[in-house]
């Protein structure tokens, strides 16, 4: 977890009794880069992590890229029972062979319904997509081969519909590619009024299990809870028998 204390200092909560300030983390990274002049990529997936971009900016030897899962006024989310998050999507992209720029964009888009990720690569502590992403294009982290992650991939879901006063609809997903048998397919239904903030955290959202219909070849469920006026953005997931969950 991350946050800002009463003195305005950014910090990480390591456990119930220990904290690590951004200044302390920055000092550790400075010591490493001052000695070895190596490049460093820092990925922070905690609430309000966007505030760490400025706190960890670096102008010394070696390049430092700081990636935050959300803006400085946003919560970070671990959805689908904790299986799907910005960091999970980011590392999935890396081991699939994407460079840092594409892995960031992949994870940012995957979680854009919940939060807005940030990246600083030029050391100014500010996210400027036109400048920062270009600096990490072509930068690869980890093994020189593509490791891959055999998570399911959902090919098609129900398109946009106008209910015009109705409250029910059949939700569906199909064309799900998976190297292993599927364990479950489900849909999360965030209402139009959903607003995430630290004083009113999201504790629960409607989740529908989609059952396979052999007549249509789709995973389907009937939902009759469209009771608010506005646009619903439905989020679909699929999980295989080994616990690997698709990106939304």
GROMACS .gro file of C-alpha atoms in nm:
model
  248
    1UNK     CA    1   0.000   0.000   0.000
    2UNK     CA    2   0.118   0.355  -0.062
    3UNK     CA    3   0.007   0.697   0.047
    4UNK     CA    4   0.098   1.039   0.186
    5UNK     CA    5   0.142   1.104   0.557
    6UNK     CA    6   0.047   1.414   0.757
    7UNK     CA    7   0.380   1.576   0.671
    8UNK     CA    8   0.315   1.536   0.299
    9UNK     CA    9   0.577   1.261   0.251
   10UNK     CA   10   0.511   0.970   0.020
   11UNK     CA   11   0.564   0.627   0.168
   12UNK     CA   12   0.519   0.252   0.123
   13UNK     CA   13   0.366   0.036   0.396
   14UNK     CA   14   0.584  -0.275   0.410
   15UNK     CA   15   0.381  -0.433   0.689
   16UNK     CA   16   0.180  -0.317   0.988
   17UNK     CA   17   0.482  -0.162   1.163
   18UNK     CA   18   0.733  -0.069   0.891
   19UNK     CA   19   0.725   0.197   0.622
   20UNK     CA   20   0.965   0.296   0.344
   21UNK     CA   21   0.961   0.657   0.227
   22UNK     CA   22   1.008   0.748  -0.138
   23UNK     CA   23   1.316   0.945  -0.031
   24UNK     CA   24   1.471   0.633   0.120
   25UNK     CA   25   1.393   0.427  -0.189
   26UNK     CA   26   1.533   0.703  -0.410
   27UNK     CA   27   1.854   0.707  -0.204
   28UNK     CA   28   1.897   0.333  -0.247
   29UNK     CA   29   1.848   0.357  -0.621
   30UNK     CA   30   2.083   0.657  -0.644
   31UNK     CA   31   2.355   0.461  -0.463
   32UNK     CA   32   2.319   0.170  -0.705
   33UNK     CA   33   2.320   0.384  -1.018
   34UNK     CA   34   2.597   0.616  -0.897
   35UNK     CA   35   2.820   0.313  -0.844
   36UNK     CA   36   2.735   0.104  -1.148
   37UNK     CA   37   2.588   0.360  -1.394
   38UNK     CA   38   2.325   0.103  -1.483
   39UNK     CA   39   1.971   0.158  -1.607
   40UNK     CA   40   1.687   0.090  -1.363
   41UNK     CA   41   1.315   0.028  -1.416
   42UNK     CA   42   1.093   0.069  -1.109
   43UNK     CA   43   0.734  -0.061  -1.116
   44UNK     CA   44   0.506   0.050  -0.831
   45UNK     CA   45   0.158  -0.100  -0.799
   46UNK     CA   46  -0.005   0.056  -0.494
   47UNK     CA   47  -0.264   0.323  -0.420
   48UNK     CA   48  -0.164   0.680  -0.515
   49UNK     CA   49   0.155   0.547  -0.677
   50UNK     CA   50   0.160   0.830  -0.932
   51UNK     CA   51   0.303   1.054  -0.658
   52UNK     CA   52   0.625   0.854  -0.667
   53UNK     CA   53   0.717   0.970  -1.018
   54UNK     CA   54   0.835   1.305  -0.889
   55UNK     CA   55   0.982   1.159  -0.570
   56UNK     CA   56   1.199   0.910  -0.762
   57UNK     CA   57   1.308   1.128  -1.054
   58UNK     CA   58   1.674   1.083  -1.141
   59UNK     CA   59   1.934   1.287  -1.330
   60UNK     CA   60   2.254   1.103  -1.239
   61UNK     CA   61   2.440   0.815  -1.410
   62UNK     CA   62   2.221   0.562  -1.589
   63UNK     CA   63   1.861   0.600  -1.697
   64UNK     CA   64   1.578   0.548  -1.448
   65UNK     CA   65   1.228   0.463  -1.563
   66UNK     CA   66   0.956   0.489  -1.299
   67UNK     CA   67   0.622   0.322  -1.373
   68UNK     CA   68   0.319   0.380  -1.151
   69UNK     CA   69   0.002   0.173  -1.172
   70UNK     CA   70  -0.226   0.471  -1.108
   71UNK     CA   71  -0.235   0.848  -1.073
   72UNK     CA   72  -0.144   1.026  -0.750
   73UNK     CA   73  -0.512   1.060  -0.652
   74UNK     CA   74  -0.631   0.711  -0.751
   75UNK     CA   75  -0.660   0.370  -0.590
   76UNK     CA   76  -0.503   0.068  -0.757
   77UNK     CA   77  -0.713  -0.242  -0.822
   78UNK     CA   78  -0.649  -0.616  -0.808
   79UNK     CA   79  -0.958  -0.762  -0.971
   80UNK     CA   80  -1.079  -1.110  -1.066
   81UNK     CA   81  -0.997  -1.234  -0.718
   82UNK     CA   82  -0.656  -1.066  -0.731
   83UNK     CA   83  -0.550  -1.235  -1.054
   84UNK     CA   84  -0.568  -0.925  -1.275
   85UNK     CA   85  -0.382  -0.603  -1.196
   86UNK     CA   86  -0.166  -0.347  -1.370
   87UNK     CA   87   0.156  -0.516  -1.259
   88UNK     CA   88   0.033  -0.862  -1.360
   89UNK     CA   89  -0.058  -0.734  -1.706
   90UNK     CA   90   0.271  -0.542  -1.734
   91UNK     CA   91   0.489  -0.844  -1.649
   92UNK     CA   92   0.273  -1.065  -1.871
   93UNK     CA   93   0.356  -0.830  -2.157
   94UNK     CA   94   0.728  -0.839  -2.078
   95UNK     CA   95   0.755  -1.219  -2.071
   96UNK     CA   96   0.553  -1.233  -2.393
   97UNK     CA   97   0.829  -1.038  -2.567
   98UNK     CA   98   0.697  -0.680  -2.555
   99UNK     CA   99   0.932  -0.391  -2.487
  100UNK     CA  100   0.873  -0.162  -2.188
  101UNK     CA  101   0.671   0.090  -2.391
  102UNK     CA  102   0.434  -0.172  -2.534
  103UNK     CA  103   0.406  -0.363  -2.205
  104UNK     CA  104   0.313  -0.039  -2.029
  105UNK     CA  105   0.051   0.045  -2.293
  106UNK     CA  106  -0.083  -0.313  -2.274
  107UNK     CA  107  -0.124  -0.296  -1.896
  108UNK     CA  108  -0.250   0.064  -1.899
  109UNK     CA  109  -0.528  -0.022  -2.142
  110UNK     CA  110  -0.617  -0.340  -1.951
  111UNK     CA  111  -0.684  -0.142  -1.633
  112UNK     CA  112  -0.807   0.187  -1.783
  113UNK     CA  113  -1.160   0.129  -1.653
  114UNK     CA  114  -1.028   0.142  -1.297
  115UNK     CA  115  -0.714   0.360  -1.300
  116UNK     CA  116  -0.476   0.563  -1.518
  117UNK     CA  117  -0.113   0.442  -1.518
  118UNK     CA  118   0.187   0.676  -1.536
  119UNK     CA  119   0.546   0.644  -1.667
  120UNK     CA  120   0.847   0.876  -1.642
  121UNK     CA  121   1.159   0.795  -1.843
  122UNK     CA  122   1.326   1.134  -1.894
  123UNK     CA  123   1.378   1.206  -1.524
  124UNK     CA  124   1.151   1.508  -1.490
  125UNK     CA  125   0.897   1.330  -1.267
  126UNK     CA  126   0.609   1.393  -1.510
  127UNK     CA  127   0.427   1.154  -1.744
  128UNK     CA  128   0.437   1.285  -2.101
  129UNK     CA  129   0.327   1.003  -2.337
  130UNK     CA  130   0.481   1.161  -2.646
  131UNK     CA  131   0.822   1.192  -2.480
  132UNK     CA  132   0.846   0.919  -2.217
  133UNK     CA  133   0.713   0.622  -2.416
  134UNK     CA  134   0.955   0.693  -2.702
  135UNK     CA  135   1.247   0.669  -2.458
  136UNK     CA  136   1.159   0.312  -2.353
  137UNK     CA  137   1.056   0.184  -2.697
  138UNK     CA  138   1.294  -0.100  -2.784
  139UNK     CA  139   1.393  -0.153  -2.418
  140UNK     CA  140   1.348  -0.516  -2.315
  141UNK     CA  141   1.374  -0.655  -1.962
  142UNK     CA  142   1.451  -1.009  -1.858
  143UNK     CA  143   1.530  -1.311  -2.069
  144UNK     CA  144   1.632  -1.267  -2.431
  145UNK     CA  145   1.373  -1.525  -2.538
  146UNK     CA  146   0.994  -1.513  -2.533
  147UNK     CA  147   0.872  -1.705  -2.230
  148UNK     CA  148   0.502  -1.647  -2.276
  149UNK     CA  149   0.211  -1.691  -2.040
  150UNK     CA  150  -0.061  -1.930  -2.142
  151UNK     CA  151  -0.355  -1.725  -2.018
  152UNK     CA  152  -0.691  -1.758  -2.197
  153UNK     CA  153  -0.785  -1.494  -2.452
  154UNK     CA  154  -1.145  -1.386  -2.513
  155UNK     CA  155  -1.217  -1.327  -2.879
  156UNK     CA  156  -1.567  -1.178  -2.877
  157UNK     CA  157  -1.814  -1.040  -2.622
  158UNK     CA  158  -2.157  -0.882  -2.643
  159UNK     CA  159  -2.147  -0.552  -2.828
  160UNK     CA  160  -2.317  -0.230  -2.733
  161UNK     CA  161  -2.692  -0.238  -2.679
  162UNK     CA  162  -2.955   0.028  -2.610
  163UNK     CA  163  -3.197  -0.107  -2.350
  164UNK     CA  164  -3.443   0.185  -2.375
  165UNK     CA  165  -3.591   0.141  -2.030
  166UNK     CA  166  -3.546  -0.236  -2.005
  167UNK     CA  167  -3.343  -0.372  -1.712
  168UNK     CA  168  -3.249  -0.717  -1.846
  169UNK     CA  169  -3.014  -0.849  -2.112
  170UNK     CA  170  -2.826  -1.168  -2.199
  171UNK     CA  171  -2.452  -1.121  -2.152
  172UNK     CA  172  -2.220  -1.347  -2.348
  173UNK     CA  173  -1.864  -1.423  -2.452
  174UNK     CA  174  -1.735  -1.669  -2.708
  175UNK     CA  175  -1.436  -1.759  -2.922
  176UNK     CA  176  -1.221  -1.806  -2.611
  177UNK     CA  177  -0.874  -1.940  -2.695
  178UNK     CA  178  -0.710  -2.139  -2.416
  179UNK     CA  179  -0.426  -2.390  -2.411
  180UNK     CA  180  -0.593  -2.563  -2.116
  181UNK     CA  181  -0.957  -2.641  -2.031
  182UNK     CA  182  -1.153  -2.345  -1.899
  183UNK     CA  183  -1.255  -2.348  -1.534
  184UNK     CA  184  -1.489  -2.049  -1.541
  185UNK     CA  185  -1.598  -1.748  -1.744
  186UNK     CA  186  -1.757  -1.446  -1.578
  187UNK     CA  187  -1.857  -1.085  -1.623
  188UNK     CA  188  -1.823  -0.790  -1.385
  189UNK     CA  189  -2.094  -0.520  -1.410
  190UNK     CA  190  -1.972  -0.179  -1.280
  191UNK     CA  191  -2.267   0.063  -1.266
  192UNK     CA  192  -2.250   0.408  -1.433
  193UNK     CA  193  -2.236   0.570  -1.089
  194UNK     CA  194  -1.915   0.386  -0.993
  195UNK     CA  195  -1.658   0.631  -0.858
  196UNK     CA  196  -1.347   0.510  -0.680
  197UNK     CA  197  -1.193   0.721  -0.408
  198UNK     CA  198  -1.016   0.667  -0.078
  199UNK     CA  199  -1.318   0.764   0.134
  200UNK     CA  200  -1.560   0.542  -0.055
  201UNK     CA  201  -1.366   0.236  -0.174
  202UNK     CA  202  -1.532  -0.020  -0.400
  203UNK     CA  203  -1.595  -0.327  -0.189
  204UNK     CA  204  -1.817  -0.527  -0.421
  205UNK     CA  205  -1.948  -0.528  -0.777
  206UNK     CA  206  -2.206  -0.754  -0.945
  207UNK     CA  207  -2.031  -1.064  -1.083
  208UNK     CA  208  -2.212  -1.308  -1.312
  209UNK     CA  209  -2.089  -1.657  -1.391
  210UNK     CA  210  -2.136  -1.727  -1.762
  211UNK     CA  211  -2.243  -2.085  -1.837
  212UNK     CA  212  -2.163  -2.258  -2.167
  213UNK     CA  213  -2.461  -2.286  -2.402
  214UNK     CA  214  -2.403  -2.567  -2.656
  215UNK     CA  215  -2.680  -2.434  -2.879
  216UNK     CA  216  -2.504  -2.101  -2.936
  217UNK     CA  217  -2.145  -2.201  -2.857
  218UNK     CA  218  -2.127  -1.905  -2.619
  219UNK     CA  219  -2.084  -1.854  -2.246
  220UNK     CA  220  -2.399  -1.675  -2.134
  221UNK     CA  221  -2.587  -1.533  -1.837
  222UNK     CA  222  -2.907  -1.336  -1.797
  223UNK     CA  223  -2.874  -1.015  -1.596
  224UNK     CA  224  -3.170  -0.804  -1.486
  225UNK     CA  225  -2.992  -0.542  -1.278
  226UNK     CA  226  -2.952  -0.260  -1.533
  227UNK     CA  227  -3.142  -0.021  -1.310
  228UNK     CA  228  -2.936   0.298  -1.349
  229UNK     CA  229  -2.961   0.546  -1.633
  230UNK     CA  230  -2.631   0.575  -1.819
  231UNK     CA  231  -2.367   0.361  -1.988
  232UNK     CA  232  -2.251   0.035  -1.836
  233UNK     CA  233  -1.901  -0.087  -1.925
  234UNK     CA  234  -1.904  -0.465  -1.881
  235UNK     CA  235  -1.578  -0.648  -1.806
  236UNK     CA  236  -1.534  -1.013  -1.908
  237UNK     CA  237  -1.281  -1.268  -1.780
  238UNK     CA  238  -1.195  -1.633  -1.840
  239UNK     CA  239  -0.988  -1.861  -1.615
  240UNK     CA  240  -0.835  -2.198  -1.700
  241UNK     CA  241  -0.791  -2.498  -1.471
  242UNK     CA  242  -0.442  -2.380  -1.368
  243UNK     CA  243  -0.568  -2.046  -1.239
  244UNK     CA  244  -0.447  -1.832  -1.529
  245UNK     CA  245  -0.692  -1.547  -1.593
  246UNK     CA  246  -0.738  -1.358  -1.919
  247UNK     CA  247  -0.693  -0.985  -1.936
  248UNK     CA  248  -1.028  -0.803  -1.934
   0.00000   0.00000   0.00000
